[in-house]
Structure formats: structure tokens, C-alpha cells
C-alpha positions as CSV (number, residue, x, y, z in Angstrom):
1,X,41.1,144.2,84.8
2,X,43.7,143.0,86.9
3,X,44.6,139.2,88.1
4,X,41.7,137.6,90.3
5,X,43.3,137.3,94.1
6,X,40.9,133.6,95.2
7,X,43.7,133.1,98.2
8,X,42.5,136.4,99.8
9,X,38.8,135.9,98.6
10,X,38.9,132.8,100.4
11,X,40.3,133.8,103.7
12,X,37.6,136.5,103.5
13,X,35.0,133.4,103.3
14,X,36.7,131.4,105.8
15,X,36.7,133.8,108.4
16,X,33.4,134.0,107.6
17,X,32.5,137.7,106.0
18,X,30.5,138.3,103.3
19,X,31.7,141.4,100.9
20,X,29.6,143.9,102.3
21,X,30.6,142.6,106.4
22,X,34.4,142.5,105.4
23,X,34.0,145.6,103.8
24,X,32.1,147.1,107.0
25,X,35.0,145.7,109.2
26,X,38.3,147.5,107.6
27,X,36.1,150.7,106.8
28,X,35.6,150.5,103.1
29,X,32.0,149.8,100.9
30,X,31.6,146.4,99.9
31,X,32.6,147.0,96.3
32,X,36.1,147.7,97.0
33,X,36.2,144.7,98.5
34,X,35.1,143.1,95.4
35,X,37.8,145.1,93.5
36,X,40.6,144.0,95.8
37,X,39.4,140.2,95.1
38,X,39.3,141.0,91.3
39,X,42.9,142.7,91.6
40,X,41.0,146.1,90.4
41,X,42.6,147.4,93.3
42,X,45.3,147.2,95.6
43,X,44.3,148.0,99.4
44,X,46.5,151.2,100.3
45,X,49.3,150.6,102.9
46,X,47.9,152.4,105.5
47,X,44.8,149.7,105.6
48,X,46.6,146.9,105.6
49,X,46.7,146.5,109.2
50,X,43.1,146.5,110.2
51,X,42.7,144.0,107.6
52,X,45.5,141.5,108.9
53,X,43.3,142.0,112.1
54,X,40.0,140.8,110.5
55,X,41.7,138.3,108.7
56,X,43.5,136.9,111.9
57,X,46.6,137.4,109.8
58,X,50.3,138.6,110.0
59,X,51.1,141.5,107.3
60,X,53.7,138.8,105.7
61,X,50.9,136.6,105.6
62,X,48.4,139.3,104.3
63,X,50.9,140.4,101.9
64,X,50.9,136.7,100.3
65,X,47.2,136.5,99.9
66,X,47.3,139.8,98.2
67,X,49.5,138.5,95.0
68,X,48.4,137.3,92.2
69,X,46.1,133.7,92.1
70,X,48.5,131.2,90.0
71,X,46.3,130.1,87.1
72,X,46.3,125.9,88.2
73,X,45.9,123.7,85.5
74,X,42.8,122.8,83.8
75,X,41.5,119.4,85.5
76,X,38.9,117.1,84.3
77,X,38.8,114.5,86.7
78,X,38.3,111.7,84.6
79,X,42.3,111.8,84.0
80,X,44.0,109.3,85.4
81,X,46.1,110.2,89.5
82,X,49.6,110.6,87.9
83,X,52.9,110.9,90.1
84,X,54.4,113.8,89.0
85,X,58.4,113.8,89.4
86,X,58.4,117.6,89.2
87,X,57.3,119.1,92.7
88,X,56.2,122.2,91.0
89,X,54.2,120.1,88.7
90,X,52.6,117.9,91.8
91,X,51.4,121.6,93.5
92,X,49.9,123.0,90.5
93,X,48.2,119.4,90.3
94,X,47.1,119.6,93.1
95,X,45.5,123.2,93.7
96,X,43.5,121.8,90.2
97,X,42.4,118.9,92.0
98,X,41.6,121.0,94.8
99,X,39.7,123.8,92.8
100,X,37.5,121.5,91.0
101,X,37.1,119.4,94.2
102,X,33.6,121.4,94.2
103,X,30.5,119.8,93.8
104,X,32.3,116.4,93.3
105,X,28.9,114.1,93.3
106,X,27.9,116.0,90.0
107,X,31.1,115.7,87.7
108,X,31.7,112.7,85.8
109,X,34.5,110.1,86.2
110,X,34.5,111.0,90.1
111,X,33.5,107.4,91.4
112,X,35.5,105.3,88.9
113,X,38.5,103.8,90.4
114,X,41.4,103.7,88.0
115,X,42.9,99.9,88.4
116,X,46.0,100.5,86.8
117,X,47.0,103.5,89.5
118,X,48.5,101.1,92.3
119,X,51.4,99.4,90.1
120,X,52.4,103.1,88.7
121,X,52.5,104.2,92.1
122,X,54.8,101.3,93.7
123,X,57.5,101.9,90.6
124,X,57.2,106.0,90.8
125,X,57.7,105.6,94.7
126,X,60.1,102.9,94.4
127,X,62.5,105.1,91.6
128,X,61.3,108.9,91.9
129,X,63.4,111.2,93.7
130,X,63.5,114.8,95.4
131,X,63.3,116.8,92.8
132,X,62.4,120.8,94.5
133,X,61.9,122.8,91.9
134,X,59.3,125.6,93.2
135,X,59.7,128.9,92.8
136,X,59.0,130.2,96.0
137,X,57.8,134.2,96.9
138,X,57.0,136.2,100.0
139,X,57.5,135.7,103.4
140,X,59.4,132.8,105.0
141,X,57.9,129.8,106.3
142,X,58.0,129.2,109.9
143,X,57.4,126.3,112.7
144,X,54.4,128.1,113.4
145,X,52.9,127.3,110.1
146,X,53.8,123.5,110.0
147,X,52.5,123.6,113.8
148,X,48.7,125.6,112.1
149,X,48.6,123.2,109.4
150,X,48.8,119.7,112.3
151,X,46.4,121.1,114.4
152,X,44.2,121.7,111.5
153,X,44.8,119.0,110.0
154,X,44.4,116.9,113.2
155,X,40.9,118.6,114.4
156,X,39.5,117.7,110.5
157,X,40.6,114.2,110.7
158,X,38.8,114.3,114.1
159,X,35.4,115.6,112.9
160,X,35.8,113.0,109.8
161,X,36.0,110.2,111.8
162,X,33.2,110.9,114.3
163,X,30.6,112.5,111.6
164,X,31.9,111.1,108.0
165,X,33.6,112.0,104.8
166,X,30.9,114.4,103.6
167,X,30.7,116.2,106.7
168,X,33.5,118.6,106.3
169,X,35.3,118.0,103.2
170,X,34.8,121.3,101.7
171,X,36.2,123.3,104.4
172,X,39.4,121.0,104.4
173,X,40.0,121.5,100.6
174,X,39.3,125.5,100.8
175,X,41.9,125.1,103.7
176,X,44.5,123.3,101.3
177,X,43.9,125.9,98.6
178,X,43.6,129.1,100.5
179,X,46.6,128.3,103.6
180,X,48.4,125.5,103.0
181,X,49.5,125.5,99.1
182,X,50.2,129.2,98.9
183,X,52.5,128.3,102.2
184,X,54.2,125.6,100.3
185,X,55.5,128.3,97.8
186,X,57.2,130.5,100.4
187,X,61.0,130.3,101.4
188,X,61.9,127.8,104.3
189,X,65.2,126.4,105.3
190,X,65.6,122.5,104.7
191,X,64.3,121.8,107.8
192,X,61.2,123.6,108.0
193,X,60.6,122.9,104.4
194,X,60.9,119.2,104.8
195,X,58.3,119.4,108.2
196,X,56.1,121.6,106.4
197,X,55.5,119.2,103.0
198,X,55.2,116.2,105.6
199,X,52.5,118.2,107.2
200,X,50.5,118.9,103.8
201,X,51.0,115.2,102.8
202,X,49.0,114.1,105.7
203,X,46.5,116.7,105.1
204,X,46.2,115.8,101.5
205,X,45.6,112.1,103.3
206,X,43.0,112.8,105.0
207,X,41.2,115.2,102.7
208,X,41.7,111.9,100.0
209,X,40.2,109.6,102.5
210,X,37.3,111.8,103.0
211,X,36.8,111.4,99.2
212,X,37.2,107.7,99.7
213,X,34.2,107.8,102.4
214,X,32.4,109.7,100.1
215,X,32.7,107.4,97.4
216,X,34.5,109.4,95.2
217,X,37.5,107.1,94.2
218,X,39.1,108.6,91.2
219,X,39.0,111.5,93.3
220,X,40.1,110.2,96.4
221,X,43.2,108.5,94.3
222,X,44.4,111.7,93.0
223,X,44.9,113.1,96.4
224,X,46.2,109.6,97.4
225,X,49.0,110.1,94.7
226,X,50.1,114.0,96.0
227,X,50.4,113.0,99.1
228,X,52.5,110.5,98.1
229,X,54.8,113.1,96.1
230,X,54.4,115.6,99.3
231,X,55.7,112.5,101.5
232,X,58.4,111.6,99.0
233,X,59.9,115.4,99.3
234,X,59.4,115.7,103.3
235,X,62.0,112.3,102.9
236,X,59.8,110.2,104.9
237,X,59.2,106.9,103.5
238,X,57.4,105.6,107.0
239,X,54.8,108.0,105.8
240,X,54.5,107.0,102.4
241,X,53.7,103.2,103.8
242,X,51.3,104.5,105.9
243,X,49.8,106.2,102.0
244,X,50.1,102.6,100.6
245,X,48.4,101.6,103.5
246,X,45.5,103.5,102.3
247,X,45.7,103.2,99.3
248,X,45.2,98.9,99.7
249,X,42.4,99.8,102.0
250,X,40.2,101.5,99.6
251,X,41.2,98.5,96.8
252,X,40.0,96.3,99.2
253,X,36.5,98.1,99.7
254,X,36.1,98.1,96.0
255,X,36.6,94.5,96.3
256,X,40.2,94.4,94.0
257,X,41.8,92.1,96.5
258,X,44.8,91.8,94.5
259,X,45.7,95.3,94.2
260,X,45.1,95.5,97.2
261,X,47.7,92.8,98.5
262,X,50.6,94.7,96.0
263,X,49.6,98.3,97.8
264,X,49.7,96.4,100.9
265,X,53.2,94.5,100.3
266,X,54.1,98.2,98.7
267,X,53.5,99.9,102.3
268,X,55.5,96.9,104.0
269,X,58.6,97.2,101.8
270,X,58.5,101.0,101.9
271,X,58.7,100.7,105.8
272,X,62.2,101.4,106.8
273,X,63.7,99.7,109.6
274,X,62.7,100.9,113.0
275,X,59.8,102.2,112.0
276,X,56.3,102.9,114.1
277,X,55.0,99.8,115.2
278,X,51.4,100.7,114.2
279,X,52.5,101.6,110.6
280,X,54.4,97.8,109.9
281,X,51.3,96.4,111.9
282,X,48.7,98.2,109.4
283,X,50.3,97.0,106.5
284,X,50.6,93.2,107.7
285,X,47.1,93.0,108.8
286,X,46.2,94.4,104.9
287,X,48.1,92.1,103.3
288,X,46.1,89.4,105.6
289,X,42.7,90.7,105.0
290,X,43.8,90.7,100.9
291,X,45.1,87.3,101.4
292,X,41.7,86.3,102.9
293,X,40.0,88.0,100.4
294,X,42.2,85.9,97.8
295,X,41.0,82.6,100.2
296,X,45.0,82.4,100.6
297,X,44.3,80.6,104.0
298,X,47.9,80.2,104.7
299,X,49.0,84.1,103.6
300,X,46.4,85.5,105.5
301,X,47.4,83.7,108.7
302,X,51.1,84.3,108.4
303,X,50.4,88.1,107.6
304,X,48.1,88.0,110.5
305,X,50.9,86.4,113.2
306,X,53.1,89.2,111.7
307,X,50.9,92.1,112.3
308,X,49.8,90.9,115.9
309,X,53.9,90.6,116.7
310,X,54.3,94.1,115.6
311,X,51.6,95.2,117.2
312,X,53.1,93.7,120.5
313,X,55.5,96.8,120.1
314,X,53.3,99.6,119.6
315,X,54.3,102.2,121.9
316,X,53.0,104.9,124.1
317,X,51.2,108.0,122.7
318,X,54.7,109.8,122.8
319,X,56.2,107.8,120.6
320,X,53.4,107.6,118.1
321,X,53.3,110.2,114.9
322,X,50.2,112.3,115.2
323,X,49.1,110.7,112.1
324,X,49.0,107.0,113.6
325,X,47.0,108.8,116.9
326,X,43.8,106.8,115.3
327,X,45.5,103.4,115.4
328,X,44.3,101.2,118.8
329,X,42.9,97.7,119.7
330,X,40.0,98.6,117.7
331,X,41.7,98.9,114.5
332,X,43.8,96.0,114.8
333,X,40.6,94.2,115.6
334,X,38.8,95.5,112.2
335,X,41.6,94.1,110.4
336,X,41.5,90.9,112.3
337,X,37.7,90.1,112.1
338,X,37.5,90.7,108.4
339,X,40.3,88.3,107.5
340,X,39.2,85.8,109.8
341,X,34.8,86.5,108.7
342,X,36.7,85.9,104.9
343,X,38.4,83.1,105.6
344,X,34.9,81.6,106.7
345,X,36.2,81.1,110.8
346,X,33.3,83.2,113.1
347,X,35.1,81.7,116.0
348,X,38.1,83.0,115.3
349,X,36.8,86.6,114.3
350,X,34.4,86.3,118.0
351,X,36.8,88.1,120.3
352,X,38.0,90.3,117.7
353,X,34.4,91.4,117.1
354,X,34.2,91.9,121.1
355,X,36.8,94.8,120.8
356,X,34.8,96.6,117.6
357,X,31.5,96.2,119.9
358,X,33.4,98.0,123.2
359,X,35.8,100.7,121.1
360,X,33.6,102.6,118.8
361,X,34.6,105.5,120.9
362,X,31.6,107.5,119.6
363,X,32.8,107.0,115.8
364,X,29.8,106.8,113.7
365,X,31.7,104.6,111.4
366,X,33.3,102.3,114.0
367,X,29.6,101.8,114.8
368,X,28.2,100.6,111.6
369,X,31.4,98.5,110.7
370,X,31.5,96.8,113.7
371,X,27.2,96.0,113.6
372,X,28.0,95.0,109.9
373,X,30.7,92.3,111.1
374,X,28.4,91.5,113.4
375,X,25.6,91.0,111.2
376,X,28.3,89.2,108.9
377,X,29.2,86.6,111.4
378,X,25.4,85.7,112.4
379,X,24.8,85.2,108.6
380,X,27.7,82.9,108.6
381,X,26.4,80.7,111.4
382,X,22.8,81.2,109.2
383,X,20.9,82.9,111.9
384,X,18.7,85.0,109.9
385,X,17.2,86.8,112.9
386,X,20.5,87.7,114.6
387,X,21.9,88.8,111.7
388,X,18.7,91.1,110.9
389,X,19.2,92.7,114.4
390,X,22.5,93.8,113.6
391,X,21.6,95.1,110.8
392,X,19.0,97.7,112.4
393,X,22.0,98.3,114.5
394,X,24.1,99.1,111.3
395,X,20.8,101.0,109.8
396,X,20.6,103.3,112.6
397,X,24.1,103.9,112.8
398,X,24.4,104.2,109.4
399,X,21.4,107.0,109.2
400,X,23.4,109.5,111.8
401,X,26.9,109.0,109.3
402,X,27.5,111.4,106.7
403,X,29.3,108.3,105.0
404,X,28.0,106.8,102.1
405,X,30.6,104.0,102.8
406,X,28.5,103.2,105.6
407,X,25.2,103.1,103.8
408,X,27.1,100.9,101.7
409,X,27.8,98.2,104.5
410,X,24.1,98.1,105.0
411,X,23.0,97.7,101.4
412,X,25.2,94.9,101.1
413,X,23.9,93.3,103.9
414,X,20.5,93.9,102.4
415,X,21.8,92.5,99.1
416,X,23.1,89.3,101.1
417,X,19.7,88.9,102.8
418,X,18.0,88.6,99.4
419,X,17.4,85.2,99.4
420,X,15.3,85.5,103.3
421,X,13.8,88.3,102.0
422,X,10.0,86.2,102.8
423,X,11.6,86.2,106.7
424,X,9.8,88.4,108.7
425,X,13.0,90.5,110.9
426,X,14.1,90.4,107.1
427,X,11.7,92.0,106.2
428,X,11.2,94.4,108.9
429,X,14.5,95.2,108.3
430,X,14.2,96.3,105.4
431,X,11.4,98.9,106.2
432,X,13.4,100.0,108.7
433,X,16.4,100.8,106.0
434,X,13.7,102.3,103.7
435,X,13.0,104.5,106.5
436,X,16.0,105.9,106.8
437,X,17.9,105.4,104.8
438,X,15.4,105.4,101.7
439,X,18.2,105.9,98.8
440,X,20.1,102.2,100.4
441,X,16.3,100.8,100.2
442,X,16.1,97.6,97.4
């Protein structure tokens, strides 16, 4: 039996042919399809063209899905993320990850955060270097890939934030595994090499902050720390703030305020000079909303005046990296209204909570975050009806989201309500939660 070929398997898959339709399409019975996958069989020269065509594929391109699967491995994701320093090390980590990224909700260790992850990751940053040591085969690399992989990337970043994290995570992981790692191994000048791991780190990003969404931390962390490795080898430490960034966003969701202020001091001192506005401005207004968290009223304020200064220099579309396209007044104003909702100041937060209310551009997320602060700052000023009515809002929201970080904002609020529960728009709320959203229902 020969050596199982998943890369050209999954191609098959993602183009969307079962055995016996691919097999119908290139002229051959479905069970030398199957042997082809298994490496039973190699397809004959003289069919390799009609199956480049099905597969939307050049012959170099076919000819690398056609070796061997590299055996990644073995993974149990109740490891701890490590930075690896060896590249070829990080990739094979990765694909793992990847590979067992399958079923996620039923393998243990997926949701548990691992606390001691951010200081490893400042020092490995800090002191790692380069290191390329992939052996690379087949066909050389092009601008055309890097150019496949940021569209891709940038239309899946698009359908996470409008649907949720569970909406399409699988088909960005089986595109990581079946395009974008075997593309990594392949020849490239400096140049295109360097573009091409930038590329995958922001893929590995958003693929990670899907997992995040979904809840899954320890999972979302070890895609956190790859494309951290990815970023550190495409030489772009602006990108590798904007991974801190992250990184201190999710600490702060899972309510570790002070790991979230080091990731979030990480992602400013990584910032070089010169640097995207939008990407100092995200990691000032962390560090404020940590601060807040902390009830550091003078930190958070001072971070806050710094993040609102940078953001006076954010530029125009053109000069903003396609993986900052997401940041605008509402995001700013997230940041804002949280630190200021924190620090216990509702008139402070109000016109920041005016631009979440008019920019949730459609986002299902936007939506429920910016009812939740809503429903935040009405329980603040301890108007239990208010805040009950923006917590249907949230609800409703919430039950169109394939976000379990959304459900989340409206259990809390349920949680936070506990004490009105006898109230009757409390209590009508929470029928309307049991309704649907039954598995957030007390």
C-alpha cells in the first residue's frame, strides 16, 4: 500500500466531487480514484491534464498534490501553544493543529485557556529569530499564490465577521492544510517567500480567532502562537503587534485583565516606528480597557488619550494593510465604551456607544456587542427595564450569530440580572432567551 495523498483528497473535496463524480469527470471508475488518494496508484501522464482542469489547477500545482502526505505530528490538544524556533518545526505543528482541528467541541482540553502562554510568547518574540530551515519540493512559488491565499483569506475573514466563528471554520482550516501549507514548502525567492509566510500568518489569525469566537481557547492560542512564528519569518514585527493585539483581546474576554495588559504593552513595544496607525491605536485602547478592567483609573485614561491621538492618524484605505481593513470608528468605539462602562463613567461611554448603535454594518457580532453595552450602561444607571430591552436586542441578535461568544454576552447579562429576576421585562426576557437561545437559558 502506498503513502496516503490527503492534499489531493482534499482538493477533490473542496471542489466539491465525491469519488465516484471526480472519477466520472477525468474518465476513470470511482475506485481508482480511491487508489490515487491511497497512493495505490499513480494517475498516468497522459491524464494529468483533464484532472488539473477539474481541479482548477496548474500541472505544477497538480504535480504537488500528487506526492506524498508528510506524516504531521501527533497532536493532543491539551499540550500547551509552544513557539517553536525551528520553522520546519512551527509547519509540521501546525498542519497537526490543523488536522485535528476536526470536531473541536468534542476533544478535551479545547476550551481551557493556558495562562502561562502570553509571557512565553513576549520573550520567544522578543529573542527568537529567522531560522528557515524547510525543505522545500516542487514547483516554485509565485505572486499569484500569495495574491490566492489574501483574497481567500480576506473573503473568510469577511463571512466570520458577518455570520460567526462556527460558520466557516472548517473550510478555512481544510484550506490551510490542503493550499496553503503544502505552498509554504515549495521554492520562492526571498521576496516571495517572505510575502507568502506574511500571507499564511494572517490566515492562521483569523482561522485562530474563529476558534476564539467559538470558544475554543487552547485552540484558538495554538494558532495565535503560528502565526506569530509565520509573522516572525515574513520579518514583520507590525504584524506580530497586531497578533499580541489579539492575543490581549481574548485574555480580556476570559476576564485575565492582567495578561491581558502585558499582551497588550507586548503589541505596543513590538510596533516599530512608523507603523499603521490603526495597529498602535489597537494596542493603546487594550492596554486602556485592561487598565479599566484592573480599576487603574489613571492607566486607562492615559492609554485611552494615546489610542484616540493615534487614531487621529489613521489613514486612507490605501495606506491600510488588508489585515487592518476591519478597523473604523466602530472599533475604536468598542474599545472606548468598555473601558469607560469599567471604569463605572456611562456618560463618558454615551457617545461612544452612539457609534456601536450606527456602525454595525450588518455584523451580527457588532450587533449583540453593541446591545450588550447598551444593556451594560442601563444596568449601571439601574434601569432594570432599559436594560431588559437591550437585552432582547442582544437575544435576537445573538440567535442569528453562529458565535457562542455572543450567546455569552447575553448569559452574562442574564447572570447580572439575577438579582431582578421577580421584575417582569426581567422576566420576560428571560423567556425570550429560553426561546432562542434555549442552551444560554438559566
Amino acid at each position: 500500500m502506498g503513502d496516503r495523498r490527503d492534499a489531493f483528497a482534499h482538493r477533490r473535496e473542496q471542489m466539491g466531487y465525491t469519488q465516484e463524480s471526480f472519477g466520472r469527470a477525468v474518465g476513470v471508475e470511482f475506485s481508482t480514484a480511491g487508489r490515487w488518494e491511497r497512493g495505490d496508484l499513480t494517475p498516468h501522464p497522459y491524464r494529468r491534464p483533464r484532472i488539473a482542469q477539474v481541479l482548477k489547477v496548474s500541472l505544477d500545482e497538480l504535480e504537488v498534490l500528487l506526492s506524498p502526505s508528510r506524516q504531521a505530528p501527533s497532536l493532543e490538544l491539551t499540550t500547551s501553544p509552544r513557539y517553536a524556533q525551528s520553522l520546519d518545526d512551527a509547519l509540521s505543528t501546525l498542519e497537526a493543529v490543523a488536522l485535528v482541528d476536526n470536531g473541536a467541541d468534542t476533544k478535551p482540553g479545547m476550551r481551557v485557556f493556558e495562562g502561562r502562554l502570553p509571557a512565553q510568547a513576549v520573550r520567544a518574540w522578543r529573542f527568537g529569530a529567522e531560522d528557515f530551515d524547510v525543505p522545500t519540493t516542487g514547483a516554485s512559488a509565485s505572486v499569484r499564490d500569495i495574491d490566492e491565499i489574501k483574497a481567500t483569506t480576506t473573503a473568510l475573514d469577511r463571512l466570520d465577521r458577518q455570520f460567526g466563528g462556527d460558520y466557516c471554520r472548517g473550510l478555512a482550516v481544510k484550506y490551510l492544510t490542503s493550499r496553503v501549507l503544502p505552498t509554504l514548502r515549495r521554492p520562492a525567492s526571498d521576496s516571495v517567500r517572505r510575502e507568502l509566510f506574511q500571507a499564511s500568518a494572517v490566515l492562521a489569525e483569523v482561522i485562530g480567532y474563529m476558534a476564539y469566537d467559538a470558544q475554543l481557547h487552547r485552540l484558538a492560542q495554538h494558532y495565535f502562537i503560528h502565526s506569530l512564528r509565520l509573522a516572525k519569518e515574513a520579518g514583520n514585527p507590525a504584524y506580530g503587534s497586531f497578533v499580541f493585539a489579539t492575543m490581549s483581546h481574548q485574555a480580556l474576554y476570559l476576564d485575565r485583565p492582567d495578561q491581558a495588559l502585558t499582551l497588550a504593552r507586548a503589541a505596543q513595544e513590538t510596533a516599530p516606528s512608523g507603523s499603521v496607525a490603526a495597529v498602535k491605536t489597537e494596542a493603546a485602547m487594550l492596554e486602556a480597557t485592561a487598565s479599566a478592567a484592573l480599576g487603574d483609573h489613571r492607566g486607562s485614561t492615559e492609554a485611552l488619550r494615546r489610542g484616540e491621538k493615534s487614531y487621529d492618524h489613521h489613514g486612507s484605505a490605501d495606506e491600510t494593510p488588508y489585515w487592518m481593513a476591519h478597523w473604523d470608528d466602530a472599533v475604536l468605539a468598542s474599545f472606548a465604551s468598555s473601558a469607560w462602562l469599567d471604569l463605572g463613567d456611562v456618560r463618558a461611554a454615551e457617545p461612544y456607544l452612539q457609534v456601536l448603535a450606527d456602525k454595525t454594518q450588518g455584523q451580527v457580532r457588532r450587533e449583540v456587542f453593541a446591545a450588550g453595552q447598551r444593556a451594560k450602561a442601563a444596568l449601571l444607571e439601574r434601569d432594570v427595564e432599559r436594560c431588559a430591552h437591550y437585552g432582547t436586542m442582544a437575544a435576537e441578535a445573538a440567535a442569528a450569530a453562529n458565535s457562542k461568544r455572543s450567546h455569552h454576552i447575553v448569559r452574562d447579562l442574564l447572570s447580572q440580572l439575577e438579582g431582578h429576576r421577580q421584575l417582569r421585562p426581567v422576566r420576560e426576557l428571560t423567556e425570550t432567551v429560553a426561546t432562542l437561545l434555549p442552551s444560554e437559558a438559566p
